[in-house]
Short mmCIF file of N, CA and C and ligand atoms in Angstrom, two decimals:
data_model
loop_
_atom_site.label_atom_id
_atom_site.label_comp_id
_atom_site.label_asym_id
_atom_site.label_seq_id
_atom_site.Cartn_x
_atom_site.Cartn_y
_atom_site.Cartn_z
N UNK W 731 8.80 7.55 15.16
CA UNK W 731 9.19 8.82 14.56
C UNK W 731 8.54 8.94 13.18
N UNK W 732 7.98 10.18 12.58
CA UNK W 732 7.80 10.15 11.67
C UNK W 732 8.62 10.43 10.80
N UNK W 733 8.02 10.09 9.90
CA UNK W 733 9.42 9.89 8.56
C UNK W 733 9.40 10.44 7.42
N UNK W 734 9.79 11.39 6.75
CA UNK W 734 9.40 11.98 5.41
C UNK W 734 9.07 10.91 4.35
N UNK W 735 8.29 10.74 3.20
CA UNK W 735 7.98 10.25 2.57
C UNK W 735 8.46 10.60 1.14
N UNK W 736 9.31 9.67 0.43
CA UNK W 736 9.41 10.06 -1.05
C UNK W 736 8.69 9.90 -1.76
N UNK W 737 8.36 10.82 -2.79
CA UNK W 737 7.38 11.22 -3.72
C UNK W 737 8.05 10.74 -5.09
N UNK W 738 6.59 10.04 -6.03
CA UNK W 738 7.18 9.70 -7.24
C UNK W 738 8.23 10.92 -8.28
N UNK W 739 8.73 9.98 -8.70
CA UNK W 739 10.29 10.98 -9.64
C UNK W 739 11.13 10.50 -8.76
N UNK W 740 11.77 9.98 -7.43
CA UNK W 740 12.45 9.55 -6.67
C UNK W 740 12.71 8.30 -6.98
N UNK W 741 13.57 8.08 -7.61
CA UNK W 741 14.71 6.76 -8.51
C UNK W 741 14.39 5.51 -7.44
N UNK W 742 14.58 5.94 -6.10
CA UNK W 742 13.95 4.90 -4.80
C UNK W 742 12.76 3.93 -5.00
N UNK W 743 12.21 4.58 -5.49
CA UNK W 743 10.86 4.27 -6.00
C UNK W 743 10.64 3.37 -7.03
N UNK W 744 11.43 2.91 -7.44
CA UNK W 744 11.26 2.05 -8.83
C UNK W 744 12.48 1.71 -8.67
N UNK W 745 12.53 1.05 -7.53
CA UNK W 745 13.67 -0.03 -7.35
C UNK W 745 13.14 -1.08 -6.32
N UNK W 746 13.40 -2.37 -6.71
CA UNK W 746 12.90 -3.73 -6.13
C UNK W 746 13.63 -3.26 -5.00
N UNK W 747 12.55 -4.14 -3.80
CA UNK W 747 13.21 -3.95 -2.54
C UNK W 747 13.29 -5.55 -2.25
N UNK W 748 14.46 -5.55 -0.87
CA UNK W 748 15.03 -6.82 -0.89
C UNK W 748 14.23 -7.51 0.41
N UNK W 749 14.53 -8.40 0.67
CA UNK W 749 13.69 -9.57 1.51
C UNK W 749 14.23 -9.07 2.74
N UNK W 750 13.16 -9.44 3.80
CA UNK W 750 13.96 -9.20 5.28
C UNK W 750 14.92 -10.57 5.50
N UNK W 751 16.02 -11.02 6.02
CA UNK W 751 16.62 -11.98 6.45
C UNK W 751 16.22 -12.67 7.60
N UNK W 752 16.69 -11.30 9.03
CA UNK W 752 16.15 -11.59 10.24
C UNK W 752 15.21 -11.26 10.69
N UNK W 753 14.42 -12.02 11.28
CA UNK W 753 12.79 -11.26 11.97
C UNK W 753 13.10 -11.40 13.62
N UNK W 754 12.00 -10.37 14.17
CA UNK W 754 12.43 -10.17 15.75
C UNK W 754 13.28 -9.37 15.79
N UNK W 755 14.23 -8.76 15.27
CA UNK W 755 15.13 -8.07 15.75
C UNK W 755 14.89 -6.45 16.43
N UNK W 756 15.36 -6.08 16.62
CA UNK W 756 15.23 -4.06 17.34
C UNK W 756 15.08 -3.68 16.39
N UNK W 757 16.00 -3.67 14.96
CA UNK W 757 15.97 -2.78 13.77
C UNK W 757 14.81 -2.93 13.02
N UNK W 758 13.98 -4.08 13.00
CA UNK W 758 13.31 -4.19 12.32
C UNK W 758 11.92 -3.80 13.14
N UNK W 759 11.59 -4.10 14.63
CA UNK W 759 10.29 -3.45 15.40
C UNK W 759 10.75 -1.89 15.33
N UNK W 760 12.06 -1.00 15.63
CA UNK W 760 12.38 0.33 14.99
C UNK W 760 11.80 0.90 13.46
N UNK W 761 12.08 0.21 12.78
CA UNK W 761 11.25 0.44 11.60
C UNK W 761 9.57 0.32 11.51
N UNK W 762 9.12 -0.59 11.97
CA UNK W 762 7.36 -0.74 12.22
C UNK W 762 7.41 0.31 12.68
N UNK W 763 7.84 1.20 13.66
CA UNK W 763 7.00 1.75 14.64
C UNK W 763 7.57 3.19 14.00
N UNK W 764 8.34 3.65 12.80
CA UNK W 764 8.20 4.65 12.30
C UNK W 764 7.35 4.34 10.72
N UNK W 765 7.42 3.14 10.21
CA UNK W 765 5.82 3.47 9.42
C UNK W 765 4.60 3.52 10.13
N UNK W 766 4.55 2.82 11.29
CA UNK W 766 3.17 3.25 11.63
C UNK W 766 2.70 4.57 12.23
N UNK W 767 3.63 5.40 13.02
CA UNK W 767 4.11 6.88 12.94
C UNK W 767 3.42 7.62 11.70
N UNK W 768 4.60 7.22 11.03
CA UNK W 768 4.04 8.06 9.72
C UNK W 768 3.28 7.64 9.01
N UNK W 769 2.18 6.35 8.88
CA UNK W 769 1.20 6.43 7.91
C UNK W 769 0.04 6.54 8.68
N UNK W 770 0.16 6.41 10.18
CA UNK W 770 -1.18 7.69 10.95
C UNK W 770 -1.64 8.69 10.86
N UNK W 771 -0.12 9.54 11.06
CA UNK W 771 0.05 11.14 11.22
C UNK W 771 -0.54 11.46 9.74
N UNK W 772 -0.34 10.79 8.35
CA UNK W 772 -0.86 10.84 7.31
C UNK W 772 -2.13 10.51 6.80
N UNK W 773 -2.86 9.60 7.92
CA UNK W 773 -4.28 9.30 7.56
C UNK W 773 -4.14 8.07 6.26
N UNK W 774 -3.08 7.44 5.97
CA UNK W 774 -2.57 6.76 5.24
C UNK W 774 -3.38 5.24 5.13
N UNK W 775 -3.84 4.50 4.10
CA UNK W 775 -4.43 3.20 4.33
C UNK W 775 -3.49 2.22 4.07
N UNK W 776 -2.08 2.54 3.88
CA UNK W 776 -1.07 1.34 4.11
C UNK W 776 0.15 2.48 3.77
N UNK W 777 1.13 1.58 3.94
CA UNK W 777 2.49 2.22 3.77
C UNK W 777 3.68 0.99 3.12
N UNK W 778 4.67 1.35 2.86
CA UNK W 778 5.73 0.27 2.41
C UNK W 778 6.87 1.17 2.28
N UNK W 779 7.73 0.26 3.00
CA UNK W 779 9.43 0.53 3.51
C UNK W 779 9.78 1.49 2.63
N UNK W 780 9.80 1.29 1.11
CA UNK W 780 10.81 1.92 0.28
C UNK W 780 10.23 3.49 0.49
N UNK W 781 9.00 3.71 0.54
CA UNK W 781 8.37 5.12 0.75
C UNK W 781 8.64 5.74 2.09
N UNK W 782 9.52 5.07 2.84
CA UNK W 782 10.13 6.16 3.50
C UNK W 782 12.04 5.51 3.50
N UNK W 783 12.34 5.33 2.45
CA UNK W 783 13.41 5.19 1.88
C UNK W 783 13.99 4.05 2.36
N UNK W 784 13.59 2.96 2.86
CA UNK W 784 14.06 1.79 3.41
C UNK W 784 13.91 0.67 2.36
N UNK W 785 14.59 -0.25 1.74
CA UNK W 785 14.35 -1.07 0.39
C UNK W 785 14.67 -2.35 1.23
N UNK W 786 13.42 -2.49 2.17
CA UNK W 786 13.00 -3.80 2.26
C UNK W 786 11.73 -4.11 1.79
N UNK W 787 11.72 -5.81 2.10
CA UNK W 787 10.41 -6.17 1.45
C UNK W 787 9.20 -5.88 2.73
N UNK W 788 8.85 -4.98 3.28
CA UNK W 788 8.03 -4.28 4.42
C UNK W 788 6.56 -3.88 4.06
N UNK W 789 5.62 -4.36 4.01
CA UNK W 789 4.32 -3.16 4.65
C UNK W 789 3.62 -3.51 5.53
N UNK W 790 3.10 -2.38 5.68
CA UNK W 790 1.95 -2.10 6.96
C UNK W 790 0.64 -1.47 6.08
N UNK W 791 -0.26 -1.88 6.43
CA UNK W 791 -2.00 -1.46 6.03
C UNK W 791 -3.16 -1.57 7.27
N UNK W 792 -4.39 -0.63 6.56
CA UNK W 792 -5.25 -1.37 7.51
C UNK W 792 -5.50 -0.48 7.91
N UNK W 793 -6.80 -0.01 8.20
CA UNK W 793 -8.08 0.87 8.46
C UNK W 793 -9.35 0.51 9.43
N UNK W 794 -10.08 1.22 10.24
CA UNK W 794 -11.05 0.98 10.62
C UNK W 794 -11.89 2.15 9.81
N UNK W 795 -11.85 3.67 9.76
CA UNK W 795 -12.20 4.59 9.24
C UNK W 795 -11.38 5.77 8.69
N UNK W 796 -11.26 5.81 7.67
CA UNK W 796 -10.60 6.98 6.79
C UNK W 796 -10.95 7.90 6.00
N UNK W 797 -10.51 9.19 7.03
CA UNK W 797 -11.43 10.36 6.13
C UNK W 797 -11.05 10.43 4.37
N UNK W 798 -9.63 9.84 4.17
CA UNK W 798 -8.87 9.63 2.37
C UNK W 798 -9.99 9.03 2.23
N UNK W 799 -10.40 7.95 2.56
CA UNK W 799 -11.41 6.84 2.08
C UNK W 799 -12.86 6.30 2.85
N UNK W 800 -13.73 7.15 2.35
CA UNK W 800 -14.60 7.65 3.86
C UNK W 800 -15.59 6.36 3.32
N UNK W 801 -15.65 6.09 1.84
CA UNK W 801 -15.88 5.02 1.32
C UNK W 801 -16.22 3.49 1.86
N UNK W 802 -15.20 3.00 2.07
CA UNK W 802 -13.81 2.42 2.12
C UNK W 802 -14.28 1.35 3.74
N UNK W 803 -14.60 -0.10 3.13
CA UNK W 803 -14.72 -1.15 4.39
C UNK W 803 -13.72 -1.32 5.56
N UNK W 804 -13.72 -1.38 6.48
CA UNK W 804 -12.75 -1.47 7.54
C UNK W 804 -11.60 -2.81 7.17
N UNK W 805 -10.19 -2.70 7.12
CA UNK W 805 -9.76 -3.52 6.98
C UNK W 805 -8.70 -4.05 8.35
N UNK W 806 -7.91 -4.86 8.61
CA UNK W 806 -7.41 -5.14 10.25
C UNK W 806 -6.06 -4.68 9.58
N UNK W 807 -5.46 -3.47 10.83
CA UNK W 807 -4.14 -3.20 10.56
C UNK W 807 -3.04 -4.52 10.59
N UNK W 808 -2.59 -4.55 9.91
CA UNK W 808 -1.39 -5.70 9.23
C UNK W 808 0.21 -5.37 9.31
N UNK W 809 1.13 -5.97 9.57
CA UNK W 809 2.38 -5.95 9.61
C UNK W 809 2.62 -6.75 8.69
N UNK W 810 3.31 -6.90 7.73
CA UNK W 810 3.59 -8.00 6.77
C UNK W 810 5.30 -7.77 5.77
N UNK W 811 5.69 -9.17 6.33
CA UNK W 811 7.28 -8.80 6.18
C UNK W 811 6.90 -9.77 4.80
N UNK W 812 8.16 -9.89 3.87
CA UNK W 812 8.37 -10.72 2.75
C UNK W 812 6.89 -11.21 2.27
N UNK W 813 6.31 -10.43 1.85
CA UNK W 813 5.31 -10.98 1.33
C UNK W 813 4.69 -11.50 -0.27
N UNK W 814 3.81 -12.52 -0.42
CA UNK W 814 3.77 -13.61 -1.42
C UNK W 814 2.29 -13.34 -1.86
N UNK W 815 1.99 -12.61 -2.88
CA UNK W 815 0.31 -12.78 -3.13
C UNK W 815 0.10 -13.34 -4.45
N UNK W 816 -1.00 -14.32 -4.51
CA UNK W 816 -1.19 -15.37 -5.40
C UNK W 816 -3.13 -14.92 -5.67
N UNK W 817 -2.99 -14.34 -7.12
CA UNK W 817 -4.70 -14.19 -7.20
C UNK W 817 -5.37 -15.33 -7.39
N UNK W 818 -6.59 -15.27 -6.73
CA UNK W 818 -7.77 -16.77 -6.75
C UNK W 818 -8.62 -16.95 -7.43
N UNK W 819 -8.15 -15.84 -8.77
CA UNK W 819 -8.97 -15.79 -9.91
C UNK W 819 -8.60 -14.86 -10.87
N UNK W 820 -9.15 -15.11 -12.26
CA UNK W 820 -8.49 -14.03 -13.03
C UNK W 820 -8.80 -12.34 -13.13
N UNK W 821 -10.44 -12.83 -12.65
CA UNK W 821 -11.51 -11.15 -12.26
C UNK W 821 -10.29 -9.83 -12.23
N UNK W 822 -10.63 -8.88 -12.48
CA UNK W 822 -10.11 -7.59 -11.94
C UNK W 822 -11.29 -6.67 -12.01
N UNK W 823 -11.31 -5.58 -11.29
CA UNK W 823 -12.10 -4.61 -11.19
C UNK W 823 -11.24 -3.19 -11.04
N UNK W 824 -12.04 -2.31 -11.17
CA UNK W 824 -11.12 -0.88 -11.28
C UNK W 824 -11.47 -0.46 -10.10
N UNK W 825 -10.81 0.46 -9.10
CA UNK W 825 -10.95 1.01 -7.85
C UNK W 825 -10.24 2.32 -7.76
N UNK W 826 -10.94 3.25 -7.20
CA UNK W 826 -9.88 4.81 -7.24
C UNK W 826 -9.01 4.20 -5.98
N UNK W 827 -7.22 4.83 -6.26
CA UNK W 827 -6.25 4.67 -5.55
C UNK W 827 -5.89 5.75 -5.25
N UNK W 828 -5.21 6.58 -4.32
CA UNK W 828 -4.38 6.99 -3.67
C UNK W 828 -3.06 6.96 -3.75
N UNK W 829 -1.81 7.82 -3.20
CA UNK W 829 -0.70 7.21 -2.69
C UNK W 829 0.00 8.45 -1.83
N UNK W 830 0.50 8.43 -0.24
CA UNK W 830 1.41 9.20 0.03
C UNK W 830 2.16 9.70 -0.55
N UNK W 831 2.64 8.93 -1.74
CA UNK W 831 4.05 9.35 -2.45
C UNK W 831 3.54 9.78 -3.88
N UNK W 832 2.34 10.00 -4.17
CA UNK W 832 1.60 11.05 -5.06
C UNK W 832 0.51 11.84 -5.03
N UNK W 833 1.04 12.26 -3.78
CA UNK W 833 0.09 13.52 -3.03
C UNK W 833 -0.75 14.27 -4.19
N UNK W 834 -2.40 14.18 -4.02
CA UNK W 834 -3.53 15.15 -4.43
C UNK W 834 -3.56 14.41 -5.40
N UNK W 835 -3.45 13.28 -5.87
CA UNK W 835 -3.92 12.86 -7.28
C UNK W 835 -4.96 11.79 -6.65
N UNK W 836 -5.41 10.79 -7.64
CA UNK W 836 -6.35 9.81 -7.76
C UNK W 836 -6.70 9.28 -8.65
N UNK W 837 -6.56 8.17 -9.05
CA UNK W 837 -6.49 7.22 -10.66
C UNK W 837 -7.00 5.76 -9.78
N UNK W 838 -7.97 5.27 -11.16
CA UNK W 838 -8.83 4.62 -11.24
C UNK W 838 -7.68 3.11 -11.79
N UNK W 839 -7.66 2.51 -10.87
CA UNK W 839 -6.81 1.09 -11.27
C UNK W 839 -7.49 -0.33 -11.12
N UNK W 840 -6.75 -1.03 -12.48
CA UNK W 840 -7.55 -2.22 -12.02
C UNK W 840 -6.64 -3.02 -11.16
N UNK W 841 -7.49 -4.07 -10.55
CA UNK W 841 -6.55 -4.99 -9.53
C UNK W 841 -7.06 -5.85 -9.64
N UNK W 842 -6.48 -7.33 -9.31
CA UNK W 842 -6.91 -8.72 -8.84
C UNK W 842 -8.55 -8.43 -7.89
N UNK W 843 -9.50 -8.91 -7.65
CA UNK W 843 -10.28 -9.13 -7.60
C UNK W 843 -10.27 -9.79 -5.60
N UNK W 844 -9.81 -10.94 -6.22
CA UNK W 844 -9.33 -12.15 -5.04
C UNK W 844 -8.13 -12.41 -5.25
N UNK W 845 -7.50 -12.56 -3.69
CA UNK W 845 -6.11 -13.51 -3.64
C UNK W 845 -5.73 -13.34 -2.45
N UNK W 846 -4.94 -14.88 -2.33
CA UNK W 846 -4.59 -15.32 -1.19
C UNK W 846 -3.30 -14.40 -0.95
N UNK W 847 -2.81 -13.73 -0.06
CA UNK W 847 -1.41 -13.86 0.20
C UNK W 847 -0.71 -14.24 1.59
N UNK W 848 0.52 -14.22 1.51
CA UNK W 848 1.21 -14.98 2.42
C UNK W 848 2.52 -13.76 3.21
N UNK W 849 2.90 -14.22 4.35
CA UNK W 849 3.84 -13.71 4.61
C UNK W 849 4.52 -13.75 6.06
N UNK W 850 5.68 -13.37 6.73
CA UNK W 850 5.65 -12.99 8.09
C UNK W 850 5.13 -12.25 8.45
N UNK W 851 5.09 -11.95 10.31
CA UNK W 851 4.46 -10.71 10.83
C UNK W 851 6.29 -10.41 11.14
N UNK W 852 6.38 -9.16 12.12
CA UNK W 852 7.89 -9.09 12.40
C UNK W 852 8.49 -10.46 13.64
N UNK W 853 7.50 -11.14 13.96
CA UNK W 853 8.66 -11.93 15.07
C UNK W 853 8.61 -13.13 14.23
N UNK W 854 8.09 -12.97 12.89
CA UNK W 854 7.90 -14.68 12.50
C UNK W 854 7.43 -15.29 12.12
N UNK W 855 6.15 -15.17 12.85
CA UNK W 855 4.65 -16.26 12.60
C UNK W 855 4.16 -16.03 11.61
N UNK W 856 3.79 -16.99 10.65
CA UNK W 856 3.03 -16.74 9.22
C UNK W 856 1.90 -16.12 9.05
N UNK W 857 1.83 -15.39 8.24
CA UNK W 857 0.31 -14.92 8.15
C UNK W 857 -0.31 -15.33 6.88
N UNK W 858 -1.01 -15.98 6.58
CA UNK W 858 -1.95 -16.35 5.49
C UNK W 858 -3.55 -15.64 5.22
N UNK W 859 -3.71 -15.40 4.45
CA UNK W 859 -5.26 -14.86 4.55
C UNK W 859 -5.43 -15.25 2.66
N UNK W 860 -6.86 -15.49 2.73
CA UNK W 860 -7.58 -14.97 1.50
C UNK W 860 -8.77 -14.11 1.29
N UNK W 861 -8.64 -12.95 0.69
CA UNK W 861 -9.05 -11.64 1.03
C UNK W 861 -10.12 -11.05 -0.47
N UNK W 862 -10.57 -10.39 -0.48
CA UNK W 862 -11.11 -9.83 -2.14
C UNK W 862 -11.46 -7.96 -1.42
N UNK W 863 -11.95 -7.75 -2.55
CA UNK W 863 -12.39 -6.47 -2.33
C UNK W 863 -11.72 -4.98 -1.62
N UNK W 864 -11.71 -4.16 -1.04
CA UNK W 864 -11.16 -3.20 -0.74
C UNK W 864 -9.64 -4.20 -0.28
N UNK W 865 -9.52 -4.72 0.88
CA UNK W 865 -8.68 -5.43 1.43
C UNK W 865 -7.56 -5.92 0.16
N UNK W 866 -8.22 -6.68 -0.61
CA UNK W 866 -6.89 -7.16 -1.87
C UNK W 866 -6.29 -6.25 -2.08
N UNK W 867 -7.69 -5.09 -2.88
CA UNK W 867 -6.68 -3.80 -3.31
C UNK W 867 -5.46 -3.30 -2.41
N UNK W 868 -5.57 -3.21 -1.50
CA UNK W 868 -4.53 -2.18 -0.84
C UNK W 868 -3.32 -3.24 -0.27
N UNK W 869 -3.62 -4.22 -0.50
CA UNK W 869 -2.55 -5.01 -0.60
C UNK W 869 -1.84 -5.46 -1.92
N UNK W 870 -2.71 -5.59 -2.85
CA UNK W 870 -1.73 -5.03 -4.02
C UNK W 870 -0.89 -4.28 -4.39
N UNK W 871 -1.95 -2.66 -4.06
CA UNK W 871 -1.21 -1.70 -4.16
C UNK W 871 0.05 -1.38 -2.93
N UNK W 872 0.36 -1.65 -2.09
CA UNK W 872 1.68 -1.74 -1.16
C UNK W 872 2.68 -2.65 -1.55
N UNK W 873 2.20 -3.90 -1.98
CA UNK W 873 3.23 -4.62 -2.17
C UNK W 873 3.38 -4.47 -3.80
N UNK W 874 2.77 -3.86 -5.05
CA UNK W 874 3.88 -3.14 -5.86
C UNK W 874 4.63 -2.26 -5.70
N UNK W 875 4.79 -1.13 -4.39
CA UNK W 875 5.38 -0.71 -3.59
C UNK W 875 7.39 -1.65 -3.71
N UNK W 876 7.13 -3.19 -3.29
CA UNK W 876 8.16 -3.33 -3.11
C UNK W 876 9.07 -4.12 -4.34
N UNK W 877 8.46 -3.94 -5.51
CA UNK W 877 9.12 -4.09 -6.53
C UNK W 877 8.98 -3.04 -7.71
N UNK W 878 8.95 -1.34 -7.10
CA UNK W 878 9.40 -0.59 -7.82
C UNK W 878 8.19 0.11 -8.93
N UNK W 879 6.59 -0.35 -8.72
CA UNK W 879 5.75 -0.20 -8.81
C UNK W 879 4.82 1.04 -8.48
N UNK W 880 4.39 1.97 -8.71
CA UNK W 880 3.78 3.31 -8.74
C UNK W 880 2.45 3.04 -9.44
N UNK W 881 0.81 3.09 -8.22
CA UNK W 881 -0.59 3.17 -9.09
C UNK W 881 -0.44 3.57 -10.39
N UNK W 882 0.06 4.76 -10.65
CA UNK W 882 -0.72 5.49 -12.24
C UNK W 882 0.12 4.40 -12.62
N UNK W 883 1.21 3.59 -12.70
CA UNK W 883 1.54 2.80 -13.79
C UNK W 883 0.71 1.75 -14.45
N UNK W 884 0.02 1.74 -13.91
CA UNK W 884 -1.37 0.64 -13.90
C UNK W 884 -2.74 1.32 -14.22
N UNK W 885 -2.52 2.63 -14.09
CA UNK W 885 -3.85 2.95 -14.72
C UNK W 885 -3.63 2.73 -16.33
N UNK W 886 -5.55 2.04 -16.97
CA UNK W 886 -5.20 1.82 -18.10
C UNK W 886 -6.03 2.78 -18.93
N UNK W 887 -6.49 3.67 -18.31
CA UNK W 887 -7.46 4.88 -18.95
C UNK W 887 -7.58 6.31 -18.18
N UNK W 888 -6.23 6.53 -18.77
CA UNK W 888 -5.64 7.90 -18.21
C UNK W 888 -6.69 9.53 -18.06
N UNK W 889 -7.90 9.16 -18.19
CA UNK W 889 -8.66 9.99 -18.17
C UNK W 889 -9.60 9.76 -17.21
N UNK W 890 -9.37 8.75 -16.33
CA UNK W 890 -9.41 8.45 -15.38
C UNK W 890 -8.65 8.37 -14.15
N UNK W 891 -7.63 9.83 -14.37
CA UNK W 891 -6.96 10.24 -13.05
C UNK W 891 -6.61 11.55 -13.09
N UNK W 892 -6.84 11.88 -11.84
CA UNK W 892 -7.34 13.25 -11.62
C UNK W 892 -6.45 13.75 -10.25
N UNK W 893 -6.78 15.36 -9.97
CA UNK W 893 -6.61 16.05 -8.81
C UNK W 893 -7.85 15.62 -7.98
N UNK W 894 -7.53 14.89 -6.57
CA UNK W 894 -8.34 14.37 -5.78
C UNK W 894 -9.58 15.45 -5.20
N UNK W 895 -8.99 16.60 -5.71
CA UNK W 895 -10.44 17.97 -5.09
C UNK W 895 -11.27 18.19 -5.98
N UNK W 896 -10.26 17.78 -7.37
CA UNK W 896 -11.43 17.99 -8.74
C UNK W 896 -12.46 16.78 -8.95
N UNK W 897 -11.81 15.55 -8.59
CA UNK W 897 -12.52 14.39 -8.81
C UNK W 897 -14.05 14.19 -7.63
N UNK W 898 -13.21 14.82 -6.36
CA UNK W 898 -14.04 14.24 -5.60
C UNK W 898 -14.08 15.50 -4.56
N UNK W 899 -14.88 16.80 -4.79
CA UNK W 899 -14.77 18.11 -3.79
C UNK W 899 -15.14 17.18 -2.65
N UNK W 900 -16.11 16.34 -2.43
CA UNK W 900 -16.79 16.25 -1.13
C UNK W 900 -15.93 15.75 0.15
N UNK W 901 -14.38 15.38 -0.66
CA UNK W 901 -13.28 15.23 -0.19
C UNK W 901 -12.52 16.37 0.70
N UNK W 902 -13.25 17.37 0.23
CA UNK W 902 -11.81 18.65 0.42
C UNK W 902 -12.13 18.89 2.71
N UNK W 903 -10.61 18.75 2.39
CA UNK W 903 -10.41 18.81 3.69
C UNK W 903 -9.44 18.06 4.58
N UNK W 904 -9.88 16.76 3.70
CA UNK W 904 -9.19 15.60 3.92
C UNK W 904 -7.80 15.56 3.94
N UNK W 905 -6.83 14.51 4.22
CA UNK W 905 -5.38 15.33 4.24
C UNK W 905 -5.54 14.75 2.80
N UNK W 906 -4.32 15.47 2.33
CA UNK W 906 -3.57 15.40 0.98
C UNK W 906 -4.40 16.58 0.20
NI1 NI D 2365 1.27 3.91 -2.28
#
């Protein structure tokens, strides 16, 4: 099912979300299968629980081609419960971001570079990867998602975020 999405100014949003307990369960494959619902139907390159009002520790990411990010390397769609990311270096680089939950904008953020992270899938099994480049980013950016975290808070040169039609017309069309 798709799921409305809260938009920043929503108090939800800047509140830590809590750990899953049980994995495998109905409630929790019920939930996957309405973020992945709704961050399709949205053309979305990841999603996280609290953005459709659920305050677990939840995301989903992962792209092969995106008209948001036409840019943008293919990354493998991901399920990732309680997740742990550890950077593999101090590097950061700036990258234009996105967010469902700040529809038509676009700000230039820096992020970790490289890093490993860790986590469940929903029945369990660990997932480990060490990742850099588009891939880190959007796993950064989801999992500040679950401690109450919003891109522009991280932009550090506010003149570097914009209306996504002004920044980038060759965009227009695209959802958002
Ligand atoms: Ni987001």
């Amino acid at each position: 099912m798709i799921r409305e999405i809260l938009r920043m100014g929503d108090p939800r949003l800047l509140a830590r979300s809590h750990e899953v307990e049980r994995l495998g369960t109905p409630e929790l494959s019920a939930l996957l299968a309405d973020m992945r619902d709704t961050m399709r139907a949205l053309d979305g390159a990841g999603l996280a629980a609290p953005q459709i009002g659920v305050p677990l520790r939840v995301v989903i990411f992962g792209m092969e081609s995106n008209p948001r990010y036409p840019d943008a390397p293919a990354v493998p769609y991901t399920e990732l419960v309680n997740p742990v990311l550890t950077p593999l270096a101090d590097d950061e680089e700036e990258g234009w971001e996105g967010c469902l939950s700040v529809p038509g904008l676009r700000g230039a953020v820096p992020r970790f570079t490289r890093l490993h992270y860790e986590g469940l899938d929903p029945d369990g099994r660990r997932i480990a990867r060490d990742v850099d480049g588009f891939h880190a980013r959007v796993v950064q950016h989801e999992c500040d998602h679950l401690d109450g975290i919003l891109y522009p808070m991280r932009i550090r040169d506010m003149r570097r975020f914009g209306f996504t039609d002004v920044l980038f017309p060759e965009l227009a069309g695209a959802t958002e």
